Each structure stands twice: as C-alpha cells, then as structure tokens.
Amino acid sequence: MEGSRTSDGTALATAPPLLLPSSAPQGVQVRRTAALRGHKDRVWCVRWCPTAPVLASCSGDTTVKFWGRSRSAENGCEAWTCLGTLEGEHSRTIRHISWSPSGEYISCASFDHTATVWRRNGGDDGYGFEIEGVLDGHESEVKCVEWATDSMLVTSARDRTAWIWERVDEGEYECGGVLTGHAQDVKHCQFVLPHNDGDVPLVVTCGYDDTIKVWSEGHHHDDWQCVQTMAAHEATVWATALQKLEVPMELVRASHASHAPLPQPLLCSCSDDLSIIFWKRDAEGRFVEAARISGFAERSLFDVDWAPHNAPVVACASGDNSFSLLGVYEDETGVHTCTLARVADAHLADVNSVSFASQGTLTACNAEGEKTGILLATAGDDNVIHLWTVSAETE
Amino acid sequence: MAELANPNPTVFEPTHDPLKGRTDAERVAEDDEDAEDPIDAWEVFEIIRRIRDPEHPNSLEQLKVVEPSLITVDWKKRHIRVLFTPTVPHCSLTTLIGLSIRLQLERSLPEYTKVDIYVTPGTHEQEAQVNKQLNDKERVAAALENCNLLNVVESCINEFDE
C-alpha cells in the first residue's frame, strides 16, 4: 500500500518494508565439512573474508589464524589448511576479529585493552598481513571491533564505552567519538549504514547491562549521542547482527518511481536469556520488536549471523555445544520465526561464534549435482573450528 | 591494614566419613568397577572443600562455605551446579571465593564440564551481581588473565593441598 495522507495532502512517513518470504522457509540440511585444528586455546570468533573464501579465527592463545583450501602436493586432494598466523602484537586473548568491507584490512579486539589493524600485503607465497595501526584508548579489555568503511571502525570494551575511530593517514587513527551510557561491559558494537535518503549512520551496542543502545552522530562532527535504548532482553546481550540485504534493481527502480522507502534490513540480538529478538525500524527510524524466539537452546546464546544474499536464515551459537538455524518470514499478521535445524554436540564445549561465508546460496549445486550450499564456520571452547555446509532441503 | 571482610568467622569441625551423605545408589556405583563411575556431588565437594578462605587460615569446609548438600550434579549433561554460602552477607571477597571454586573445578573435573556457581539464595546482599559475574565466562577468562588476581586465587587453592 502507499503511504497515507493527512487532510492537507502531506504524506505521512512510512516504515521501510522488509524483504522476507511470505511463508516459512523450507528446511535445511547441515553437513559437517571440515575440522580446523591449530589454536592452542578456546577460539572466540570466526569471520569469513567478504571478498574471498578465506576464514579468519582468533583465540585465547593470542593469535589470529587464516584458513583456506589448498591442494595437497602429494595426492592432489583439496583440503582446508592454515594459510598464515598473526602473532606477537597482543599479549592477551584476542576476543573478536572483523574484516573491512574490501577485505584489505582486518582488525583484532584484545583483552590487552587495545585493538589492532592489519593490512594485507600481497606476498606471493603465504597469505600475509602486516600491522598498520594500534587503536589505544580503552581502559580495559576490548570485546569487539567492527568496520563501517575501509577507514572507519568502532570498538567496545569492559570500560562501558564504545569508541569511533577514523584513519586520518596511513597507519594513523584518531578517535572520532566516545559513546558513553552503558552501565556495564559493552559486549558488541556495529554500524548500521544508511539505506534511504534522510537516514543517518548509526552505531548499535549491547552488553552486560541487558540493553541494546542505538547511537547517532549529532549535528556536530564527532558528537555521538544515544538516541534509543532497547531493554527487552532480561540478561546479558552478547551480540547483534544485521540482515545482509541486497535490494534487487527492480525494487530500487520501483521505490524511486513511487518515492517509497527502500527495504530495510532486520536487526537481531541474542542473549543470556536464551532468546533472539528480531528488530525492525518504524516510520521514525526507531527499532521496534518484530519477533522473538526461544526454546531451541539450553544455555547462553553467544553469537548470531545472517546467511548472505537475502536468505531468510540466521545461525546462532550456544553454550550448550550446539548451534541452530532459524528461519524468518513475514505474512499479513507480521514477522515470524521458526527453528529450521539444531546441530547438537556440534562442539565438545561452548560454541562461541558463527559465521556464514560470503559466497554460495542455499540452493547452489556443483557440476556433479552435489549440494554446495553455503559454508558456515563455528568456533568453540574446545579449541576447534568446524565448517558446515548448509543447503536447502529438496522437496 | 584494611578492615577484615569478616573479622570473626565461625569455624566448624570437618566431616571425617567420606561415605557419609552418599545415597545408596552412589555407594553401589562407587564399588562397581565396570560402571563409568559418574561424578557425584561428594566428589565435587572433595575437590573444593580444602580451598582456603581468602583472609582466614581456614578451609571453605571449616567455614561451611561449601557443603555437599548444596552441590547438584547432572552427569548425563556434564553439568554441575555449586551453591556457596559467604560467611557474612556483605562479604567483599565473595567473588574471589567463587573464582577459586571455579578454577579448582576447571582444573580437576573432566574437560568441558559445564559448571555454574551461585551464591546460596538469600545469603548475600549482592547475590544477583555476584552470580552474574561468576557465570559470565568471558569476564572470568579475562579476570584469570590478570596475574595479580590469579596469584591470589592460586594461593587459596594450593594452601591446604594434601
């Protein structure tokens, strides 16, 4: 429907639509593909490169490792191997890693109170990075780091703050704002970039005070203000994840022609209260609860990630050694969510992180007709990373 | 020196009978060499009872901070839940005691056992805050990377080791 009008003809703002199927997604099949061993302590976070089939992992052993497929010299079989290791820069646990949008940089958040930025150096032998900058300012363990663009990041820490960083020159970063307001540890932070004219960049943070906060840069540069606090979770909020939306060109054209807003991505959050909440934005841009699901896990929910290319599927990591795949859809009554699969005993210990690869689709097959689907990486307290192939069930 | 968190604790005589308090089924399981010998509440108690109080030369058992009846084991799920009772409701060392229990169990129990540690309900003014801290594994991991704190915890764990 079109936006409604007041009596004087002024258009009322309309909430951006969602891009979701109108019925529950079909079931998925999950197949274990590889086990990546090499870390000497629990693996806290895994993230796929946005532009290449390479996985980065970080650990309590203070290293970051890169994993990719390579052909074995002796038998010609392709296998997942460690392509390289970053070490020596952090003296304590590396808790979180994040790739810049181009895949040229990777950043690490550490319990040593700093985050580092590494730049890809194209050595023709290994898969290499060299350290480019140190983000030093937090007073305690840094829990998370995420990029907005290749030159802008946000970090969050146990000191209750999140910091905006901007690269002002090669290897040189300046603080572009300190976000204060959380009552305890800030477990996770991320940017929400504009989708429509009039939208402004936002930062979303969440943490130990059971809340999610939304921040916006005020009229003055570097003046970030909290514009909303969501207090729907009843325990620590461990992470948020934004839907990876790719708006089809025909929708862009239709939106432009009718002056209607473009589809918006859903945000989801996971918590120690064993629930995931899906958030959408209303006409004024405020986040409102769209759906909530619980009952699929028995212990803490530590991480959540959306499948790529508009697939309405979310993966969730749990402290009960399992991960689950949840489907999202929207019918005339609203947004709904359902459990598509639960992989019990995925790890011998807590599952800390889930990450969908950037390539692949749920329905993809190879030349032999085998389902290739999308790769999902999981990381655990058992020091192991597992790779899984997630594909749509055939009817 | 700083004021004691609890200047005058009550000291109890420790139990001498290692079989006391076990259910009949647990006794039978202990003697059956073929059974997997699941871990029971008493075994968990044995692991933590000799931890020293941070500011007194007494064990947690002697101060009745830990008791076998406050330990619950679900070994099918590899899950253990320990309640501990601070000696006074405002004890400022409660989190340290909880960390000592957690580290000792982590080192002594089979790998990947799930351990939840809580203050006995109603026995501490900041029960909710302490419980939340002790069961946030990220905060616990970060705390135990702090050498000074780790040394204090180690000294509580090692003092009465036989």
Coordinates of C-alpha atoms in Angstrom, one line a residue:
Chain A
M1 CA 0.0 0.0 0.0
E2 CA 1.1 3.6 -0.4
G3 CA 1.7 6.0 2.4
S4 CA -1.5 7.5 3.8
R5 CA -2.1 11.2 3.6
T6 CA -3.4 13.8 6.0
S7 CA -6.3 16.0 5.1
D8 CA -4.0 18.7 3.8
G9 CA -2.3 16.3 1.5
T10 CA 1.0 16.0 3.3
A11 CA 2.5 12.5 3.1
L12 CA 2.9 10.7 6.4
A13 CA 6.2 8.9 6.7
T14 CA 6.0 5.2 6.0
A15 CA 8.1 2.5 7.7
P16 CA 10.5 0.9 5.2
P17 CA 9.3 -2.5 4.1
L18 CA 11.0 -5.8 4.9
L19 CA 12.5 -8.2 2.3
L20 CA 11.3 -11.5 3.6
P21 CA 9.4 -14.5 2.2
S22 CA 5.7 -14.7 2.9
S23 CA 5.8 -18.2 4.4
A24 CA 8.2 -20.2 6.5
P25 CA 11.5 -21.1 4.7
Q26 CA 11.9 -24.8 3.8
G27 CA 14.0 -27.0 6.0
V28 CA 17.8 -27.0 5.7
Q29 CA 20.3 -29.8 5.7
V30 CA 23.6 -29.3 7.6
R31 CA 26.6 -31.4 6.8
R32 CA 30.0 -31.2 8.5
T33 CA 32.7 -30.4 6.0
A34 CA 36.0 -29.9 7.9
A35 CA 37.6 -29.5 11.3
L36 CA 40.3 -26.9 11.6
R37 CA 42.7 -27.5 14.4
G38 CA 45.7 -25.5 15.4
H39 CA 44.7 -23.0 18.0
K40 CA 46.1 -23.8 21.5
D41 CA 43.2 -22.3 23.4
R42 CA 39.5 -21.6 23.0
V43 CA 38.5 -20.0 19.7
W44 CA 36.4 -16.9 20.4
C45 CA 35.5 -15.6 17.0
V46 CA 35.5 -16.7 13.3
R47 CA 34.8 -14.4 10.4
W48 CA 34.8 -15.0 6.7
C49 CA 36.6 -12.6 4.4
P50 CA 33.9 -10.6 2.5
T51 CA 35.7 -11.0 -0.9
A52 CA 37.5 -14.3 -0.8
P53 CA 36.9 -17.9 0.6
V54 CA 39.3 -17.3 3.5
L55 CA 38.3 -17.7 7.1
A56 CA 40.0 -15.8 10.0
S57 CA 39.8 -17.0 13.6
C58 CA 41.0 -15.6 16.9
S59 CA 41.8 -17.2 20.2
G60 CA 42.8 -17.1 23.8
D61 CA 46.2 -18.2 22.5
T62 CA 46.7 -14.5 21.4
T63 CA 46.8 -15.4 17.7
V64 CA 44.7 -14.9 14.6
K65 CA 44.8 -17.7 12.0
F66 CA 43.7 -17.7 8.4
W67 CA 42.3 -20.8 6.8
G68 CA 41.7 -21.6 3.2
R69 CA 41.5 -24.5 0.7
S70 CA 44.8 -25.6 -0.8
R71 CA 45.7 -28.6 -3.0
S72 CA 47.9 -31.1 -1.3
A73 CA 51.3 -31.7 -3.0
E74 CA 51.3 -35.4 -2.5
N75 CA 47.8 -36.6 -3.5
G76 CA 46.3 -33.6 -5.2
C77 CA 43.3 -33.5 -2.8
E78 CA 41.9 -30.2 -1.8
A79 CA 41.9 -29.6 2.0
W80 CA 41.4 -26.8 4.4
T81 CA 44.8 -25.7 5.9
C82 CA 46.2 -22.8 7.9
L83 CA 47.4 -20.2 5.4
G84 CA 49.1 -17.9 8.0
T85 CA 49.1 -16.7 11.6
L86 CA 49.2 -13.2 13.1
E87 CA 51.0 -13.2 16.4
G88 CA 53.2 -11.2 18.6
E89 CA 51.1 -8.0 18.7
H90 CA 48.7 -8.9 21.5
S91 CA 49.7 -10.0 25.0
R92 CA 46.3 -11.3 25.9
T93 CA 43.2 -13.0 24.5
I94 CA 42.1 -11.8 21.1
R95 CA 38.3 -11.7 21.6
H96 CA 36.9 -10.6 18.2
I97 CA 38.1 -10.0 14.6
S98 CA 36.5 -8.1 11.8
W99 CA 37.3 -7.6 8.1
S100 CA 37.0 -4.3 6.4
P101 CA 34.5 -4.2 3.5
S102 CA 37.1 -4.6 0.8
G103 CA 38.9 -7.5 2.6
E104 CA 42.1 -5.5 2.6
Y105 CA 42.2 -4.9 6.3
I106 CA 41.5 -7.0 9.4
S107 CA 41.1 -5.7 12.9
C108 CA 41.5 -7.5 16.2
A109 CA 40.0 -6.6 19.6
S110 CA 42.1 -7.8 22.6
F111 CA 41.9 -8.2 26.4
D112 CA 45.1 -6.2 26.4
H113 CA 43.0 -3.0 26.2
T114 CA 43.9 -2.4 22.5
A115 CA 42.6 -3.2 19.1
T116 CA 45.0 -3.5 16.1
V117 CA 44.5 -3.0 12.4
W118 CA 46.4 -5.2 9.9
R119 CA 46.8 -4.6 6.2
R120 CA 47.0 -7.3 3.6
N121 CA 50.4 -7.4 2.0
G122 CA 50.4 -9.4 -1.2
G123 CA 53.2 -11.8 -0.6
D124 CA 53.2 -14.3 -3.4
D125 CA 53.9 -17.2 -1.0
G126 CA 51.8 -17.1 2.1
Y127 CA 48.6 -15.3 3.0
G128 CA 50.1 -12.3 4.7
F129 CA 49.2 -9.2 6.7
E130 CA 51.3 -6.6 8.4
I131 CA 50.3 -4.5 11.3
E132 CA 49.2 -1.0 10.2
G133 CA 47.8 0.7 13.4
V134 CA 47.0 0.3 17.1
L135 CA 43.8 1.7 18.5
D136 CA 44.8 2.6 22.0
G137 CA 42.4 4.4 24.4
H138 CA 40.2 1.9 26.2
E139 CA 40.8 1.4 29.9
S140 CA 40.0 -2.3 30.0
E141 CA 39.5 -5.4 27.8
V142 CA 38.3 -4.6 24.3
K143 CA 35.4 -7.0 23.5
C144 CA 34.5 -6.1 19.9
V145 CA 35.6 -4.2 16.8
E146 CA 33.7 -3.6 13.6
W147 CA 34.3 -1.6 10.4
A148 CA 31.9 0.9 8.8
T149 CA 34.1 1.5 5.8
D150 CA 37.7 0.8 5.0
S151 CA 38.7 3.8 7.0
M152 CA 36.3 3.9 9.9
L153 CA 35.8 1.5 12.8
V154 CA 34.1 1.2 16.2
T155 CA 35.4 -0.6 19.3
S156 CA 33.7 -1.6 22.6
A157 CA 35.1 -2.6 25.9
R158 CA 34.5 -3.6 29.5
D159 CA 35.1 0.0 30.4
R160 CA 31.4 0.6 29.4
T161 CA 32.3 2.7 26.3
A162 CA 32.4 2.3 22.6
W163 CA 34.9 4.4 20.5
I164 CA 34.7 5.6 16.9
W165 CA 38.0 5.6 15.0
E166 CA 38.9 7.2 11.7
R167 CA 42.0 6.7 9.7
V168 CA 43.5 10.1 9.1
D169 CA 46.6 8.9 7.4
E170 CA 48.2 5.6 6.6
G171 CA 48.7 3.8 9.9
E172 CA 47.3 6.8 11.8
Y173 CA 43.9 6.7 13.6
E174 CA 42.1 9.3 15.5
C175 CA 39.2 8.9 18.0
G176 CA 36.1 10.3 16.4
G177 CA 33.8 10.0 19.4
V178 CA 33.4 8.2 22.7
L179 CA 29.9 6.6 23.3
T180 CA 29.2 6.6 27.0
G181 CA 25.9 5.4 28.6
H182 CA 26.1 1.7 29.1
A183 CA 26.1 0.7 32.8
Q184 CA 28.5 -2.3 32.3
D185 CA 30.7 -4.2 29.7
V186 CA 29.8 -3.4 26.1
K187 CA 30.0 -6.9 24.6
H188 CA 29.3 -6.0 20.9
C189 CA 29.2 -3.0 18.6
Q190 CA 28.4 -2.4 15.0
F191 CA 27.4 0.2 12.4
V192 CA 24.1 0.4 10.7
L193 CA 24.7 2.3 7.5
P194 CA 22.0 4.4 5.8
H195 CA 19.6 2.7 3.3
N196 CA 17.4 5.6 2.4
D197 CA 17.7 9.3 1.9
G198 CA 17.5 11.1 5.2
D199 CA 18.8 8.1 7.1
V200 CA 22.0 8.8 9.1
P201 CA 24.7 6.3 10.1
L202 CA 24.0 4.6 13.4
V203 CA 26.1 2.5 15.8
V204 CA 24.3 -0.3 17.8
T205 CA 25.9 -1.5 21.0
C206 CA 24.8 -4.2 23.5
G207 CA 26.1 -5.7 26.7
Y208 CA 26.2 -6.9 30.2
D209 CA 23.5 -4.3 31.4
D210 CA 21.0 -6.3 29.3
T211 CA 20.3 -3.4 26.9
I212 CA 20.9 -2.6 23.3
K213 CA 21.7 1.1 22.6
V214 CA 21.5 3.0 19.3
W215 CA 23.8 6.0 18.7
S216 CA 23.7 8.7 16.1
E217 CA 26.2 11.4 15.3
G218 CA 24.7 14.7 16.3
H219 CA 24.8 18.0 14.4
H220 CA 28.4 18.5 15.4
H221 CA 31.0 16.2 13.9
D222 CA 32.2 13.6 16.5
D223 CA 29.3 14.2 18.7
W224 CA 27.7 10.8 19.1
Q225 CA 24.5 10.6 21.2
C226 CA 22.4 7.7 22.4
V227 CA 19.1 8.0 20.6
Q228 CA 17.4 4.8 21.8
T229 CA 17.8 2.1 24.4
M230 CA 16.1 -1.2 24.0
A231 CA 15.5 -3.1 27.3
A232 CA 13.6 -6.1 26.0
H233 CA 16.2 -8.7 26.9
E234 CA 16.4 -10.0 30.5
A235 CA 20.1 -10.9 30.7
T236 CA 23.4 -10.0 29.0
V237 CA 23.0 -9.3 25.3
W238 CA 26.0 -10.9 23.6
A239 CA 25.7 -9.8 20.0
T240 CA 23.6 -8.2 17.3
A241 CA 23.6 -9.0 13.6
L242 CA 22.2 -7.0 10.7
Q243 CA 20.5 -8.8 7.8
K244 CA 22.7 -8.9 4.7
L245 CA 20.3 -7.2 2.3
E246 CA 20.8 -6.9 -1.4
V247 CA 18.0 -5.0 -2.9
P248 CA 17.1 -6.1 -6.4
M249 CA 17.3 -3.5 -9.1
E250 CA 13.6 -3.7 -10.0
L251 CA 12.8 -2.8 -6.3
V252 CA 15.2 0.1 -6.4
R253 CA 13.5 1.4 -9.5
A254 CA 10.0 0.9 -8.2
S255 CA 11.0 2.6 -4.9
H256 CA 12.4 5.6 -6.7
A257 CA 9.4 5.9 -9.0
S258 CA 6.9 5.9 -6.2
H259 CA 9.1 7.8 -3.7
A260 CA 8.6 4.9 -1.3
P261 CA 11.4 3.9 1.1
L262 CA 13.8 1.0 0.1
P263 CA 13.5 -2.3 2.0
Q264 CA 15.3 -2.2 5.4
P265 CA 17.4 -4.9 6.9
L266 CA 16.2 -6.6 10.1
L267 CA 18.5 -6.5 13.2
C268 CA 18.6 -9.5 15.5
S269 CA 20.1 -9.8 19.0
C270 CA 21.0 -12.8 21.1
S271 CA 21.1 -13.1 24.9
D272 CA 21.8 -15.0 28.1
D273 CA 18.1 -15.0 28.5
L274 CA 18.2 -17.7 25.7
S275 CA 16.1 -15.7 23.3
I276 CA 16.7 -14.0 20.0
I277 CA 14.8 -10.8 19.2
F278 CA 14.3 -9.5 15.6
W279 CA 14.0 -5.7 15.4
K280 CA 12.7 -3.6 12.6
R281 CA 12.5 0.2 12.3
D282 CA 9.3 2.1 12.4
A283 CA 8.5 5.2 10.3
E284 CA 10.5 7.4 12.6
G285 CA 13.5 5.1 12.4
R286 CA 13.2 3.7 15.9
F287 CA 13.8 0.0 16.4
V288 CA 10.7 -2.0 17.4
E289 CA 10.4 -5.7 18.3
A290 CA 9.2 -7.6 15.3
A291 CA 9.6 -11.2 16.5
R292 CA 11.1 -13.2 19.3
I293 CA 12.2 -16.9 19.6
S294 CA 13.4 -19.1 22.4
G295 CA 13.3 -22.7 23.4
F296 CA 15.9 -24.0 20.9
A297 CA 18.9 -23.8 23.2
E298 CA 19.6 -24.7 26.8
R299 CA 22.5 -22.3 27.6
S300 CA 23.8 -18.8 26.7
L301 CA 23.5 -17.6 23.1
F302 CA 26.9 -16.1 22.3
D303 CA 26.7 -15.1 18.6
V304 CA 24.3 -14.7 15.7
D305 CA 24.8 -14.3 12.0
W306 CA 22.6 -13.9 8.9
A307 CA 23.0 -16.0 5.8
P308 CA 24.1 -13.9 2.7
H309 CA 22.2 -12.9 -0.4
N310 CA 18.8 -12.3 1.3
A311 CA 18.4 -15.8 2.5
P312 CA 16.0 -15.6 5.4
V313 CA 18.1 -17.8 7.7
V314 CA 20.0 -16.9 10.9
A315 CA 22.7 -19.1 12.6
C316 CA 23.0 -18.9 16.4
A317 CA 25.8 -20.2 18.7
S318 CA 25.0 -21.6 22.1
G319 CA 26.9 -22.6 25.3
D320 CA 25.1 -25.9 25.2
N321 CA 27.6 -27.1 22.5
S322 CA 25.0 -26.7 19.7
F323 CA 24.2 -24.2 17.0
S324 CA 20.8 -23.6 15.5
L325 CA 19.5 -22.3 12.2
L326 CA 16.3 -20.2 12.4
G327 CA 14.1 -19.1 9.6
V328 CA 12.3 -15.7 9.3
Y329 CA 9.3 -14.8 7.3
E330 CA 6.5 -12.2 7.2
D331 CA 2.9 -12.7 6.5
E332 CA -0.1 -10.4 6.8
T333 CA -0.1 -10.8 10.6
G334 CA 3.6 -9.8 11.0
V335 CA 7.1 -11.2 11.3
H336 CA 7.5 -14.8 12.4
T337 CA 10.5 -17.0 13.1
C338 CA 10.9 -20.8 13.4
T339 CA 13.7 -23.3 14.1
L340 CA 14.9 -25.0 10.9
A341 CA 17.7 -27.1 12.3
R342 CA 19.6 -27.7 15.5
V343 CA 23.0 -29.3 15.4
A344 CA 23.5 -30.8 18.9
D345 CA 27.1 -31.6 20.0
A346 CA 28.5 -29.5 17.2
H347 CA 31.5 -28.9 19.5
L348 CA 32.7 -30.6 22.7
A349 CA 32.2 -27.3 24.5
D350 CA 30.5 -23.9 24.2
V351 CA 30.0 -22.6 20.7
N352 CA 31.3 -19.1 20.8
S353 CA 30.9 -17.8 17.2
V354 CA 29.1 -18.5 13.9
S355 CA 29.9 -17.0 10.5
F356 CA 28.3 -17.6 7.1
A357 CA 30.7 -17.4 4.1
S358 CA 30.0 -14.6 1.7
Q359 CA 29.8 -16.9 -1.3
G360 CA 27.2 -19.5 -2.0
T361 CA 23.5 -19.8 -1.8
L362 CA 21.2 -22.3 0.0
T363 CA 20.2 -23.9 -3.3
A364 CA 23.7 -23.9 -5.0
C365 CA 24.9 -27.2 -6.6
N366 CA 28.1 -28.1 -8.4
A367 CA 28.6 -29.6 -11.8
E368 CA 28.0 -33.1 -10.4
G369 CA 24.7 -32.1 -8.9
E370 CA 26.0 -32.2 -5.3
K371 CA 24.7 -29.5 -3.0
T372 CA 27.4 -27.0 -2.2
G373 CA 25.1 -24.6 -0.3
I374 CA 26.7 -22.0 1.9
L375 CA 29.7 -22.7 4.2
L376 CA 29.1 -21.9 7.9
A377 CA 32.0 -21.7 10.3
T378 CA 31.6 -22.3 14.1
A379 CA 34.2 -21.8 16.8
G380 CA 34.3 -23.4 20.2
D381 CA 35.8 -23.6 23.7
D382 CA 37.2 -26.9 22.5
N383 CA 39.9 -25.0 20.5
V384 CA 38.4 -26.3 17.3
I385 CA 36.7 -24.6 14.3
H386 CA 34.2 -26.6 12.3
L387 CA 33.0 -25.9 8.8
W388 CA 29.5 -27.0 7.8
T389 CA 27.7 -26.9 4.5
V390 CA 24.2 -25.6 4.8
S391 CA 21.8 -26.3 2.0
A392 CA 18.1 -26.1 1.4
E393 CA 16.2 -29.4 1.7
T394 CA 14.9 -30.6 -1.7
E395 CA 11.2 -31.3 -1.8
Chain B
M1 CA 45.9 -3.0 57.3
A2 CA 42.4 -3.0 55.7
E3 CA 39.4 -3.9 57.8
L4 CA 38.6 -7.6 57.6
A5 CA 35.6 -8.5 55.5
N6 CA 34.5 -10.8 58.3
P7 CA 36.6 -10.4 61.5
N8 CA 35.0 -13.2 63.4
P9 CA 34.0 -16.3 61.4
T10 CA 32.5 -19.4 62.9
V11 CA 34.7 -22.5 62.5
F12 CA 33.2 -26.0 62.2
E13 CA 34.8 -29.4 62.6
P14 CA 35.2 -31.1 59.2
T15 CA 33.4 -34.3 58.4
H16 CA 35.6 -37.4 58.6
D17 CA 33.5 -40.1 57.0
P18 CA 34.0 -39.8 53.2
L19 CA 30.9 -42.1 52.6
K20 CA 28.6 -40.1 54.8
G21 CA 25.9 -38.3 52.8
R22 CA 26.1 -40.5 49.8
T23 CA 22.9 -42.2 48.5
D24 CA 22.8 -46.0 48.4
A25 CA 22.9 -45.9 44.6
E26 CA 26.0 -43.7 44.7
R27 CA 27.7 -46.2 47.1
V28 CA 26.9 -49.1 44.8
A29 CA 28.2 -47.1 41.7
E30 CA 31.4 -46.4 43.6
D31 CA 32.1 -50.1 44.1
D32 CA 31.2 -51.2 40.6
E33 CA 34.4 -51.2 38.6
D34 CA 32.5 -51.7 35.3
A35 CA 30.4 -48.6 35.7
E36 CA 31.7 -45.4 34.2
D37 CA 31.8 -44.0 37.7
P38 CA 29.9 -40.8 37.1
I39 CA 31.0 -37.9 39.2
D40 CA 28.7 -37.2 42.1
A41 CA 28.2 -34.3 44.5
W42 CA 30.5 -35.8 47.1
E43 CA 33.4 -36.0 44.6
V44 CA 32.9 -32.4 43.7
F45 CA 32.9 -31.4 47.3
E46 CA 36.2 -33.3 47.8
I47 CA 37.7 -31.2 45.1
I48 CA 36.8 -27.8 46.6
R49 CA 36.5 -28.4 50.4
R50 CA 40.1 -27.6 51.1
I51 CA 40.2 -24.3 49.3
R52 CA 41.3 -21.6 51.8
D53 CA 39.3 -18.6 52.7
P54 CA 41.0 -15.5 51.3
E55 CA 41.5 -13.9 54.7
H56 CA 41.4 -16.6 57.3
P57 CA 43.6 -19.7 57.8
N58 CA 40.5 -22.0 57.5
S59 CA 39.1 -24.0 54.6
L60 CA 35.8 -23.4 52.9
E61 CA 34.6 -26.6 54.5
Q62 CA 35.5 -25.5 58.0
L63 CA 33.6 -22.2 57.5
K64 CA 30.7 -24.1 55.9
V65 CA 31.0 -22.0 52.8
V66 CA 30.7 -25.2 50.7
E67 CA 28.7 -28.3 51.6
P68 CA 27.9 -31.4 49.7
S69 CA 24.2 -30.9 50.0
L70 CA 24.5 -27.6 48.1
I71 CA 26.1 -29.3 45.0
T72 CA 23.9 -30.7 42.2
V73 CA 25.4 -32.9 39.5
D74 CA 23.7 -33.9 36.3
W75 CA 26.4 -36.1 34.8
K76 CA 24.4 -37.1 31.8
K77 CA 24.6 -33.5 30.7
R78 CA 28.1 -33.0 32.2
H79 CA 26.5 -30.2 34.3
I80 CA 27.4 -29.2 37.8
R81 CA 25.8 -26.5 39.9
V82 CA 27.5 -25.3 43.1
L83 CA 25.9 -23.1 45.7
F84 CA 28.3 -21.5 48.2
T85 CA 27.5 -19.5 51.3
P86 CA 29.6 -16.5 52.1
T87 CA 30.4 -16.2 55.9
V88 CA 28.7 -12.8 56.1
P89 CA 26.0 -11.2 53.9
H90 CA 28.2 -8.2 52.9
C91 CA 31.4 -10.2 52.3
S92 CA 33.5 -8.3 49.8
L93 CA 35.6 -11.4 48.9
T94 CA 32.6 -13.4 47.7
T95 CA 33.6 -13.1 44.0
L96 CA 37.1 -14.2 44.8
I97 CA 35.8 -17.3 46.7
G98 CA 33.6 -18.1 43.7
L99 CA 36.6 -17.7 41.3
S100 CA 38.7 -20.0 43.5
I101 CA 35.9 -22.7 43.3
R102 CA 35.6 -22.2 39.6
L103 CA 39.3 -22.5 38.8
Q104 CA 39.8 -25.5 41.1
L105 CA 36.9 -27.3 39.5
E106 CA 38.0 -26.4 36.0
R107 CA 41.4 -28.0 36.7
S108 CA 40.1 -31.1 38.4
L109 CA 37.0 -32.1 36.5
P110 CA 37.0 -33.8 33.1
E111 CA 37.5 -31.3 30.3
Y112 CA 34.4 -29.4 29.1
T113 CA 32.3 -30.0 32.2
K114 CA 29.7 -27.2 32.5
V115 CA 30.0 -25.6 35.9
D116 CA 27.5 -23.0 37.2
I117 CA 28.4 -21.3 40.5
Y118 CA 25.9 -19.3 42.6
V119 CA 25.7 -17.7 46.0
T120 CA 23.2 -19.6 48.1
P121 CA 19.9 -17.7 47.8
G122 CA 19.4 -15.2 50.5
T123 CA 22.9 -15.2 51.9
H124 CA 24.5 -12.2 50.3
E125 CA 23.3 -8.6 49.7
Q126 CA 24.7 -8.5 46.1
E127 CA 23.7 -12.0 45.2
A128 CA 22.4 -11.2 41.7
Q129 CA 25.5 -9.2 40.8
V130 CA 27.9 -11.8 42.1
N131 CA 26.1 -14.6 40.3
K132 CA 26.1 -12.8 37.0
Q133 CA 29.8 -12.1 37.2
L134 CA 30.8 -15.6 38.2
N135 CA 28.8 -17.1 35.3
D136 CA 29.9 -14.7 32.6
K137 CA 32.7 -16.9 31.1
E138 CA 34.2 -14.0 29.2
R139 CA 34.6 -11.9 32.3
V140 CA 36.0 -14.9 34.2
A141 CA 38.5 -15.6 31.4
A142 CA 39.7 -12.0 31.5
A143 CA 39.9 -11.9 35.3
L144 CA 42.1 -15.1 35.3
E145 CA 44.5 -13.4 32.8
N146 CA 45.2 -10.8 35.4
C147 CA 48.4 -12.1 37.1
N148 CA 47.8 -10.5 40.4
L149 CA 44.3 -11.8 40.8
L150 CA 45.4 -15.2 39.5
N151 CA 48.1 -15.4 42.2
V152 CA 45.6 -14.7 44.9
V153 CA 43.3 -17.4 43.6
E154 CA 46.2 -19.8 43.3
S155 CA 47.2 -19.2 46.9
C156 CA 43.7 -20.0 48.1
I157 CA 43.6 -23.2 46.0
N158 CA 47.1 -24.5 47.0
E159 CA 47.3 -23.7 50.7
F160 CA 45.8 -27.0 52.1
D161 CA 46.5 -29.3 49.2
E162 CA 47.5 -32.7 50.5

